[in-house]
CSV table of C-alpha atoms in Angstrom, one decimal:
chain,number,residue,atom,x,y,z
A,18,MET,CA,-75.2,185.1,199.1
A,19,VAL,CA,-76.5,181.6,199.4
A,20,VAL,CA,-78.0,181.8,195.9
A,21,LYS,CA,-74.7,183.0,194.6
A,22,LEU,CA,-72.8,180.2,196.2
A,23,LYS,CA,-75.2,177.6,194.9
A,24,GLY,CA,-74.7,179.0,191.4
A,25,ILE,CA,-70.9,178.8,191.8
A,26,ALA,CA,-71.0,175.3,193.1
A,27,HIS,CA,-73.2,174.0,190.3
A,28,MET,CA,-71.8,175.6,187.2
A,29,ASN,CA,-68.1,176.0,186.8
A,30,THR,CA,-68.3,178.4,183.9
A,31,LYS,CA,-71.1,180.4,185.4
A,32,SER,CA,-69.0,180.9,188.5
A,33,MET,CA,-67.0,183.4,186.5
A,34,ALA,CA,-70.1,185.4,185.7
A,35,ALA,CA,-71.3,185.2,189.3
A,36,GLY,CA,-67.8,186.5,190.4
A,37,LEU,CA,-67.9,189.3,188.0
A,38,LEU,CA,-71.4,190.3,189.1
A,39,MET,CA,-70.2,190.3,192.7
A,40,LEU,CA,-67.3,192.5,191.6
A,41,LEU,CA,-69.6,195.0,190.0
A,42,LEU,CA,-72.0,195.1,193.0
A,43,LEU,CA,-69.2,195.6,195.5
A,44,GLY,CA,-67.3,198.0,193.3
A,45,ALA,CA,-70.4,200.2,193.1
A,46,ALA,CA,-71.3,199.9,196.8
A,47,SER,CA,-67.9,200.4,198.4
A,48,ALA,CA,-66.0,203.4,197.1
A,49,GLN,CA,-64.3,203.6,200.5
A,50,ALA,CA,-66.2,202.2,203.5
A,51,THR,CA,-65.3,202.3,207.2
A,52,GLN,CA,-63.4,199.3,208.5
A,53,THR,CA,-65.1,197.2,211.2
A,54,CYS,CA,-63.0,194.8,213.4
A,55,ARG,CA,-64.4,192.3,215.8
A,56,SER,CA,-62.7,192.6,219.2
A,57,ASP,CA,-64.1,189.2,220.2
A,58,LEU,CA,-62.1,187.4,217.5
A,59,ASN,CA,-58.4,186.6,217.5
A,60,ALA,CA,-56.2,188.6,215.1
A,61,ALA,CA,-54.9,186.5,212.2
A,62,THR,CA,-52.3,189.1,211.4
A,63,PRO,CA,-51.3,191.0,214.6
A,64,SER,CA,-49.0,194.0,214.0
A,65,GLY,CA,-46.2,192.3,216.0
A,66,ARG,CA,-45.9,189.8,213.2
A,67,PHE,CA,-44.5,192.5,210.8
A,68,VAL,CA,-41.2,194.3,210.8
A,69,ASN,CA,-41.6,197.8,209.5
A,70,ASN,CA,-38.5,198.3,207.3
A,71,GLY,CA,-39.1,202.1,207.2
A,72,ASP,CA,-38.9,202.3,203.4
A,73,GLY,CA,-42.5,201.7,202.5
A,74,THR,CA,-42.2,197.9,203.1
A,75,VAL,CA,-42.9,195.5,205.9
A,76,THR,CA,-41.5,192.0,206.3
A,77,ASP,CA,-43.7,189.2,207.7
A,78,ALA,CA,-41.8,187.2,210.3
A,79,ILE,CA,-43.8,184.1,209.6
A,80,THR,CA,-43.8,183.9,205.8
A,81,ASN,CA,-40.6,185.9,205.4
A,82,LEU,CA,-42.4,187.8,202.6
A,83,THR,CA,-41.7,191.5,202.1
A,84,TRP,CA,-44.8,193.5,201.1
A,85,LYS,CA,-45.3,197.0,199.9
A,86,ARG,CA,-47.5,198.7,202.5
A,87,CYS,CA,-49.4,200.8,199.9
A,88,SER,CA,-51.5,199.6,197.0
A,89,GLU,CA,-49.9,200.4,193.7
A,90,GLY,CA,-50.3,204.1,192.9
A,91,LEU,CA,-50.4,205.3,196.5
A,92,VAL,CA,-47.3,206.7,198.3
A,93,GLY,CA,-46.5,208.2,201.7
A,94,ASN,CA,-46.0,206.9,205.2
A,95,SER,CA,-49.8,206.3,205.5
A,96,CYS,CA,-50.3,205.8,201.8
A,97,GLU,CA,-52.0,209.2,201.9
A,98,SER,CA,-50.7,210.6,198.5
A,99,GLY,CA,-50.9,209.6,194.9
A,100,THR,CA,-53.8,208.0,193.0
A,101,VAL,CA,-54.6,204.3,193.3
A,102,ILE,CA,-54.2,202.4,190.0
A,103,THR,CA,-56.1,199.4,188.7
A,104,TYR,CA,-54.5,197.0,186.2
A,105,THR,CA,-55.4,194.2,183.8
A,106,TRP,CA,-53.5,191.1,184.9
A,107,SER,CA,-51.1,191.5,182.0
A,108,ASP,CA,-50.4,195.1,182.9
A,109,ALA,CA,-50.0,194.1,186.5
A,110,ILE,CA,-47.3,191.5,185.5
A,111,LYS,CA,-45.5,194.2,183.6
A,112,ALA,CA,-45.8,196.8,186.3
A,113,ALA,CA,-44.4,194.3,188.9
A,114,SER,CA,-41.5,193.2,186.8
A,115,ALA,CA,-40.6,196.9,186.0
A,116,ALA,CA,-40.9,198.0,189.6
A,117,VAL,CA,-37.9,199.4,191.5
A,118,PHE,CA,-38.8,200.1,195.1
A,119,ALA,CA,-36.9,200.2,198.4
A,120,GLY,CA,-33.8,199.4,196.4
A,121,LYS,CA,-35.2,196.1,195.1
A,122,LYS,CA,-36.1,195.0,191.6
A,123,ASP,CA,-37.6,191.5,192.2
A,124,TRP,CA,-41.1,192.6,193.0
A,125,ARG,CA,-44.0,190.4,191.8
A,126,ILE,CA,-47.7,189.7,192.1
A,127,PRO,CA,-48.3,187.5,195.1
A,128,THR,CA,-49.7,184.0,194.6
A,129,ILE,CA,-53.2,183.4,195.9
A,130,GLN,CA,-51.8,181.7,199.0
A,131,GLU,CA,-49.3,184.5,199.7
A,132,LEU,CA,-52.1,187.1,199.3
A,133,ASP,CA,-54.3,185.0,201.6
A,134,SER,CA,-51.6,185.1,204.3
A,135,ILE,CA,-52.3,188.8,204.9
A,136,ILE,CA,-56.1,188.6,205.2
A,137,GLU,CA,-57.2,189.8,208.6
A,138,TYR,CA,-60.3,187.6,209.3
A,139,LYS,CA,-61.4,189.6,212.3
A,140,CYS,CA,-62.0,192.7,210.1
A,141,THR,CA,-64.1,193.7,207.1
A,142,MET,CA,-64.2,196.7,204.8
A,143,PRO,CA,-61.3,196.0,204.4
A,144,ALA,CA,-60.3,192.6,205.8
A,145,ILE,CA,-56.7,193.6,206.5
A,146,ASN,CA,-54.5,195.0,209.3
A,147,ALA,CA,-54.9,198.7,208.4
A,148,GLU,CA,-52.0,199.8,210.6
A,149,ILE,CA,-49.6,197.7,208.5
A,150,PHE,CA,-51.4,198.1,205.1
A,151,PRO,CA,-53.1,201.6,205.2
A,152,VAL,CA,-55.8,202.7,202.7
A,153,THR,CA,-56.4,199.2,201.3
A,154,ARG,CA,-59.4,199.3,199.0
A,155,THR,CA,-62.5,197.3,199.9
A,156,SER,CA,-62.2,195.5,196.5
A,157,ASN,CA,-60.3,192.9,194.5
A,158,TYR,CA,-56.5,192.5,194.3
A,159,TRP,CA,-54.7,190.4,191.7
A,160,SER,CA,-52.9,187.1,192.5
A,161,SER,CA,-50.4,185.4,190.1
A,162,THR,CA,-52.4,182.2,190.3
A,163,PRO,CA,-54.3,181.1,187.2
A,164,PHE,CA,-57.9,179.8,187.4
A,165,ALA,CA,-57.6,176.2,186.2
A,166,GLY,CA,-61.1,175.9,185.0
A,167,TYR,CA,-61.2,178.9,182.6
A,168,PRO,CA,-58.5,179.8,179.9
A,169,GLY,CA,-58.6,183.6,180.5
A,170,GLY,CA,-59.2,183.6,184.3
A,171,SER,CA,-57.1,184.2,187.3
A,172,TRP,CA,-57.6,184.3,191.1
A,173,ASN,CA,-58.0,187.4,193.2
A,174,ILE,CA,-58.9,188.3,196.7
A,175,ASN,CA,-61.7,190.6,197.6
A,176,PHE,CA,-60.4,192.6,200.6
A,177,ASN,CA,-63.9,193.7,201.3
A,178,ASP,CA,-64.3,190.5,203.4
A,179,GLY,CA,-61.3,188.2,202.3
A,180,ALA,CA,-63.2,186.0,199.8
A,181,HIS,CA,-61.2,184.4,197.1
A,182,GLU,CA,-62.7,185.1,193.7
A,183,SER,CA,-61.8,184.6,190.0
A,184,CYS,CA,-62.3,186.8,187.0
A,185,SER,CA,-61.0,187.4,183.5
A,186,ARG,CA,-57.5,188.7,183.3
A,187,ASN,CA,-58.9,191.6,181.2
A,188,TRP,CA,-60.6,193.0,184.3
A,189,ASN,CA,-59.0,196.0,186.1
A,190,LEU,CA,-58.1,195.2,189.7
A,191,TYR,CA,-55.9,196.7,192.4
A,192,LEU,CA,-52.4,195.4,193.0
A,193,ARG,CA,-50.1,195.0,196.0
A,194,LEU,CA,-46.6,193.9,195.3
A,195,VAL,CA,-44.5,191.3,197.2
A,196,ARG,CA,-40.9,190.0,197.1
A,197,GLY,CA,-38.8,187.4,198.8
A,198,GLY,CA,-40.3,184.8,201.0
A,199,ASN,CA,-39.4,181.2,201.3
A,200,LEU,CA,-39.9,180.4,197.6
A,201,GLN,CA,-37.1,180.7,195.2
A,202,GLU,CA,-37.5,181.1,191.5
A,203,GLY,CA,-37.0,177.8,189.6
A,204,VAL,CA,-36.0,175.5,192.4
A,205,CYS,CA,-37.6,172.6,194.2
A,206,ARG,CA,-38.5,170.8,190.9
B,1,MET,CA,-34.7,185.7,217.6
B,2,GLU,CA,-37.8,185.1,215.5
B,3,LYS,CA,-35.6,184.7,212.4
B,4,VAL,CA,-33.5,182.1,214.1
B,5,SER,CA,-36.6,180.1,215.0
B,6,LEU,CA,-37.9,180.4,211.5
B,7,LEU,CA,-34.6,179.2,210.1
B,8,LEU,CA,-34.6,176.3,212.5
B,9,CYS,CA,-38.2,175.5,211.6
B,10,LEU,CA,-37.3,175.5,207.9
B,11,MET,CA,-34.3,173.3,208.4
B,12,VAL,CA,-36.4,170.8,210.3
B,13,TRP,CA,-39.0,171.0,207.6
B,14,MET,CA,-36.5,170.5,204.8
B,15,SER,CA,-35.3,167.3,206.6
B,16,ALA,CA,-38.8,165.9,206.0
B,17,VAL,CA,-40.0,166.2,209.6
B,18,ASP,CA,-43.3,167.9,210.2
B,19,CYS,CA,-42.8,171.7,210.5
B,20,ILE,CA,-45.2,173.4,212.8
B,21,ALA,CA,-44.7,177.2,213.0
B,22,GLY,CA,-44.9,177.0,216.8
B,23,ASN,CA,-44.5,180.3,218.6
B,24,LEU,CA,-44.4,182.2,215.3
B,25,GLY,CA,-48.1,181.5,214.7
B,26,GLU,CA,-50.0,179.1,212.5
B,27,GLN,CA,-49.1,180.2,209.0
B,28,LEU,CA,-49.1,177.3,206.7
B,29,PRO,CA,-46.8,176.7,203.7
B,30,ASN,CA,-48.0,178.7,200.7
B,31,ILE,CA,-48.3,175.9,198.2
B,32,THR,CA,-50.7,176.3,195.3
B,33,GLY,CA,-49.9,173.3,193.2
B,34,VAL,CA,-49.7,175.4,190.0
B,35,SER,CA,-47.0,174.2,187.5
B,36,THR,CA,-48.2,175.9,184.3
B,37,TRP,CA,-48.1,179.4,183.0
B,38,SER,CA,-50.5,182.0,181.7
B,39,SER,CA,-50.5,184.5,178.8
B,40,ALA,CA,-53.1,187.2,178.5
B,41,LYS,CA,-55.8,184.7,177.2
B,42,GLN,CA,-54.5,181.2,177.9
B,43,ASN,CA,-53.8,179.1,180.9
B,44,HIS,CA,-52.1,175.7,181.2
B,45,ILE,CA,-49.0,176.8,179.2
B,46,SER,CA,-46.2,174.3,179.8
B,47,THR,CA,-43.2,176.7,179.5
B,48,SER,CA,-42.4,179.9,181.4
B,49,ARG,CA,-43.1,183.2,179.6
B,50,GLN,CA,-40.5,185.9,179.4
B,51,ASP,CA,-43.2,188.4,178.3
B,52,PHE,CA,-45.2,187.5,181.5
B,53,PRO,CA,-42.5,186.9,184.1
B,54,ARG,CA,-42.7,186.0,187.8
B,55,GLN,CA,-45.9,184.0,187.7
B,56,ASP,CA,-47.0,181.5,190.3
B,57,ALA,CA,-45.4,178.6,188.5
B,58,ASP,CA,-42.0,180.4,188.4
B,59,PHE,CA,-41.8,179.7,192.2
B,60,PRO,CA,-42.5,175.9,192.2
B,61,LYS,CA,-43.3,174.2,195.4
B,62,ASP,CA,-45.1,170.8,195.3
B,63,PHE,CA,-47.5,169.2,197.7
B,64,SER,CA,-46.2,166.3,199.7
B,65,PHE,CA,-48.8,163.9,201.1
B,66,THR,CA,-48.6,160.5,202.9
B,67,LYS,CA,-51.4,158.0,203.1
B,68,LEU,CA,-52.3,156.6,206.5
B,69,ASP,CA,-54.1,153.4,207.4
B,70,ALA,CA,-57.0,153.0,209.9
B,71,SER,CA,-54.5,152.9,212.8
B,72,GLY,CA,-52.6,156.0,211.6
B,73,LYS,CA,-49.6,154.2,210.3
B,74,ASP,CA,-47.8,155.4,207.1
B,75,LEU,CA,-48.7,153.5,203.9
B,76,PRO,CA,-46.7,153.3,200.7
B,77,ASP,CA,-47.8,155.9,198.1
B,78,ASN,CA,-49.4,153.2,195.9
B,79,ALA,CA,-51.7,151.8,198.6
B,80,GLY,CA,-55.2,151.2,197.3
B,81,THR,CA,-57.1,151.9,200.5
B,82,TRP,CA,-56.3,154.5,203.1
B,83,SER,CA,-58.2,156.3,205.8
B,84,CYS,CA,-56.3,159.6,206.4
B,85,VAL,CA,-53.7,161.7,204.6
B,86,ARG,CA,-50.9,163.7,206.2
B,87,ASP,CA,-49.8,166.9,204.5
B,88,ASN,CA,-46.0,166.8,205.1
B,89,GLY,CA,-45.7,170.5,204.5
B,90,SER,CA,-48.1,171.6,207.3
B,91,GLY,CA,-48.0,168.5,209.4
B,92,LEU,CA,-51.8,168.4,209.4
B,93,VAL,CA,-53.6,165.1,209.2
B,94,TRP,CA,-56.8,165.0,207.1
B,95,GLU,CA,-59.8,162.7,207.2
B,96,VAL,CA,-60.4,160.8,204.0
B,97,LYS,CA,-64.1,160.1,203.5
B,98,THR,CA,-65.4,156.6,202.7
B,99,PHE,CA,-67.8,155.7,199.9
B,100,GLY,CA,-70.3,154.0,202.2
B,101,ASN,CA,-73.1,155.1,204.5
B,102,ASP,CA,-70.9,154.8,207.6
B,103,LEU,CA,-69.9,157.6,209.9
B,104,HIS,CA,-67.3,158.9,207.3
B,105,GLY,CA,-69.5,158.6,204.2
B,106,ASN,CA,-68.6,161.1,201.6
B,107,ALA,CA,-72.2,162.0,200.7
B,108,HIS,CA,-73.1,163.2,204.2
B,109,THR,CA,-73.7,166.8,204.8
B,110,TYR,CA,-74.0,168.8,208.1
B,111,THR,CA,-75.3,172.2,209.3
B,112,TRP,CA,-72.7,174.4,211.1
B,113,TYR,CA,-73.2,174.2,214.8
B,114,ASN,CA,-71.0,175.1,217.8
B,115,SER,CA,-72.6,175.2,221.2
B,116,ARG,CA,-69.5,176.9,222.6
B,117,ALA,CA,-69.6,179.8,220.1
B,118,ASP,CA,-70.4,182.1,223.1
B,119,SER,CA,-66.6,182.6,223.5
B,120,ASP,CA,-67.2,185.2,220.7
B,121,SER,CA,-70.3,186.9,219.6
B,122,SER,CA,-70.9,184.6,216.6
B,123,SER,CA,-74.1,182.6,216.6
B,124,GLU,CA,-74.2,179.0,217.6
B,125,GLY,CA,-75.5,178.1,214.2
B,126,THR,CA,-78.1,175.4,213.4
B,127,GLU,CA,-78.3,172.3,215.5
B,128,GLY,CA,-79.1,169.0,213.8
B,129,ASP,CA,-82.2,167.0,214.9
B,130,PRO,CA,-82.5,163.2,215.6
B,131,GLY,CA,-84.7,162.9,212.5
B,132,ASP,CA,-82.0,164.2,210.1
B,133,LYS,CA,-81.2,162.0,207.1
B,134,THR,CA,-78.3,164.0,205.5
B,135,CYS,CA,-75.5,162.2,207.4
B,136,GLY,CA,-76.9,158.7,207.0
B,137,ASN,CA,-77.9,158.4,210.6
B,138,PRO,CA,-75.3,155.7,211.5
B,139,ALA,CA,-75.8,154.3,215.0
B,140,SER,CA,-73.0,156.6,216.3
B,141,LEU,CA,-74.7,159.7,215.0
B,142,THR,CA,-78.4,159.4,215.9
B,143,ALA,CA,-78.5,162.8,217.5
B,144,GLY,CA,-78.5,164.7,214.2
B,145,CYS,CA,-76.4,166.1,211.4
B,146,ASP,CA,-74.4,169.1,212.5
B,147,THR,CA,-70.7,169.8,212.6
B,148,GLU,CA,-70.4,169.5,216.4
B,149,LYS,CA,-72.2,166.2,216.6
B,150,PHE,CA,-70.1,164.8,213.8
B,151,VAL,CA,-66.8,165.8,215.5
B,152,SER,CA,-68.0,164.3,218.8
B,153,ALA,CA,-69.0,161.0,217.1
B,154,VAL,CA,-65.7,160.7,215.3
B,155,ASN,CA,-63.7,161.4,218.4
B,156,ALA,CA,-65.9,158.9,220.4
B,157,ALA,CA,-65.1,156.2,217.9
B,158,GLY,CA,-61.5,157.3,217.0
B,159,TRP,CA,-60.2,157.6,213.4
B,160,CYS,CA,-56.6,156.7,212.2
B,161,GLY,CA,-55.8,155.9,215.8
B,162,GLN,CA,-56.6,159.4,217.2
B,163,LYS,CA,-59.4,161.1,219.0
B,164,ASP,CA,-58.5,164.8,218.6
B,165,TRP,CA,-60.3,165.5,215.4
B,166,ARG,CA,-61.7,169.0,214.8
B,167,LEU,CA,-63.2,171.2,212.1
B,168,PRO,CA,-60.4,172.9,210.1
B,169,THR,CA,-59.9,176.7,210.1
B,170,VAL,CA,-60.3,178.4,206.7
B,171,ASN,CA,-56.5,178.8,206.4
B,172,GLU,CA,-56.1,175.0,207.1
B,173,LEU,CA,-58.7,173.9,204.7
B,174,ASN,CA,-57.6,176.2,201.9
B,175,SER,CA,-54.0,174.9,202.3
B,176,ILE,CA,-55.0,171.7,200.5
B,177,ILE,CA,-56.7,173.5,197.5
B,178,ASN,CA,-54.7,172.4,194.4
B,179,TYR,CA,-55.0,175.4,192.1
B,180,GLY,CA,-53.3,173.4,189.3
B,181,THR,CA,-56.5,171.5,188.6
B,182,SER,CA,-60.3,172.1,188.6
B,183,LEU,CA,-63.4,169.9,189.0
B,184,PRO,CA,-62.1,169.2,191.5
B,185,ALA,CA,-59.3,171.5,192.7
B,186,ILE,CA,-57.7,169.0,195.0
B,187,SER,CA,-55.0,166.3,194.7
B,188,LYS,CA,-57.3,163.5,193.6
B,189,ASN,CA,-54.7,160.8,194.1
B,190,TYR,CA,-55.0,161.4,197.9
B,191,PHE,CA,-58.5,162.8,198.1
B,192,PRO,CA,-60.6,160.8,195.7
B,193,ASP,CA,-63.8,161.3,197.8
B,194,LEU,CA,-65.3,164.5,196.5
B,195,ILE,CA,-68.8,164.9,195.3
B,196,MET,CA,-69.4,168.1,193.4
B,197,PRO,CA,-70.6,170.7,194.1
B,198,ALA,CA,-68.0,170.2,196.9
B,199,GLY,CA,-68.7,172.9,199.5
B,200,PHE,CA,-67.0,172.2,202.8
B,201,TRP,CA,-67.4,173.9,206.2
B,202,THR,CA,-64.6,175.5,208.2
B,203,ALA,CA,-64.6,176.5,211.9
B,204,SER,CA,-63.7,180.1,211.1
B,205,PRO,CA,-66.3,182.7,212.0
B,206,TYR,CA,-67.2,185.2,209.2
B,207,ALA,CA,-66.5,188.7,210.7
B,208,ALA,CA,-69.2,190.5,208.7
B,209,ASN,CA,-72.1,188.3,209.8
B,210,PRO,CA,-72.3,186.2,213.0
B,211,ASN,CA,-74.7,183.8,211.3
B,212,PHE,CA,-72.2,182.9,208.6
B,213,ALA,CA,-69.0,180.8,208.6
B,214,TRP,CA,-66.2,180.5,206.0
B,215,ILE,CA,-66.4,177.7,203.4
B,216,VAL,CA,-64.2,176.3,200.7
B,217,ILE,CA,-65.7,174.9,197.5
B,218,PHE,CA,-63.3,172.4,196.0
B,219,ASP,CA,-64.8,172.4,192.5
B,220,ASP,CA,-62.4,175.2,191.6
B,221,GLY,CA,-61.1,176.5,194.9
B,222,TYR,CA,-63.5,179.3,195.8
B,223,VAL,CA,-63.2,180.5,199.4
B,224,GLY,CA,-66.1,182.4,200.7
B,225,SER,CA,-68.9,182.3,203.3
B,226,CYS,CA,-72.3,180.8,203.8
B,227,VAL,CA,-75.2,180.9,206.3
B,228,LYS,CA,-74.7,178.3,209.1
B,229,SER,CA,-78.1,176.6,208.3
B,230,TRP,CA,-76.8,175.4,204.9
B,231,ALA,CA,-75.8,171.7,204.7
B,232,TYR,CA,-72.3,171.2,203.5
B,233,TYR,CA,-69.7,168.5,203.6
B,234,VAL,CA,-67.0,168.3,206.4
B,235,ARG,CA,-63.4,167.1,206.2
B,236,LEU,CA,-62.0,166.9,209.7
B,237,VAL,CA,-58.4,167.7,210.6
B,238,ARG,CA,-56.1,167.0,213.5
B,239,GLY,CA,-52.6,168.1,214.6
B,240,GLY,CA,-50.8,171.3,213.7
B,241,ASP,CA,-51.2,172.9,217.1
């Protein structure tokens, strides 16, 4: 881990390769692991923060964002049915803009900071509140935030532990959709 | 009830007064600083893309920072010297490092150490020794170069008129990542003090390994973890509680 961090810190372009290597290693090692949560740490995302809308979505009372509870491809009250899908970033953008779910059409890929807001730092494998977001993969989920240092790169969050990583938009990653929040399209500037 | 408080909080924030989430928790404004768009293979595109809709830059929200002087008073935006920066979105006040070898020198590094880590099962980390050279050994920090000793030394001396400085959480520190730029990924007009590779400690324990803590590397905005014996930079924070 330390060696990897040194690599990332020293070489901006090489960080992409290090991130990809990490992705490969974790992808191979963690088909579906058992979640571990530390009872001695405070919850970052307690269940009481979320309103279950009963339609496959939850609304976060702090950020006002509405999230799909299941990763794309999964359905059901506990996300127990369906087959989880991975997307290139371009396909994820298209899937989000075409999505109609819970009567809404304004679904999108979360920004890196929005996706960061549902990391549960007391848990790993996956680092998320599993009661609110069942069957979350212990792997990487797309954000809509570009990686400024590399033309074809974007940010993602590895829900194995909550690390923020970057990779080529050609890579196939998981997707969780979001809508609403305190941001409005095209204002504030 | 919660929605009412959130609305109130937003109204207060929009009238340019610090907005602290209060009883709703400590979530910070989700600002990324990104104002350009991406296609499949390009970044830094200056116009929105109908073929790639609803990207980060389609929901613009800018950082708002105010420079503060050594006593904590607001300075005009064009001030040439300043000691701290207030993030008007989160209300947090950040230490700005100096370019010297004093207590706040930007080249100084520290191991992660917290003698009170026994409140959870994380390790205390790695304590600095009096012989340490990585934090310049100013007279006020002769005990060694670790995060706890640095926080104590800054609060003993005071900085920007305050003595309640602390190590930021990972959420707090990543709230000032500016994803619109790289090398470094921070608003350089307010934080011109980075030396790259710019790895900074947070106070947040890493759940998977009690000997690790969360870090932010401001070269490009990577958020990850590292063993507590590593020597990283520290940017202290105050307020926001």
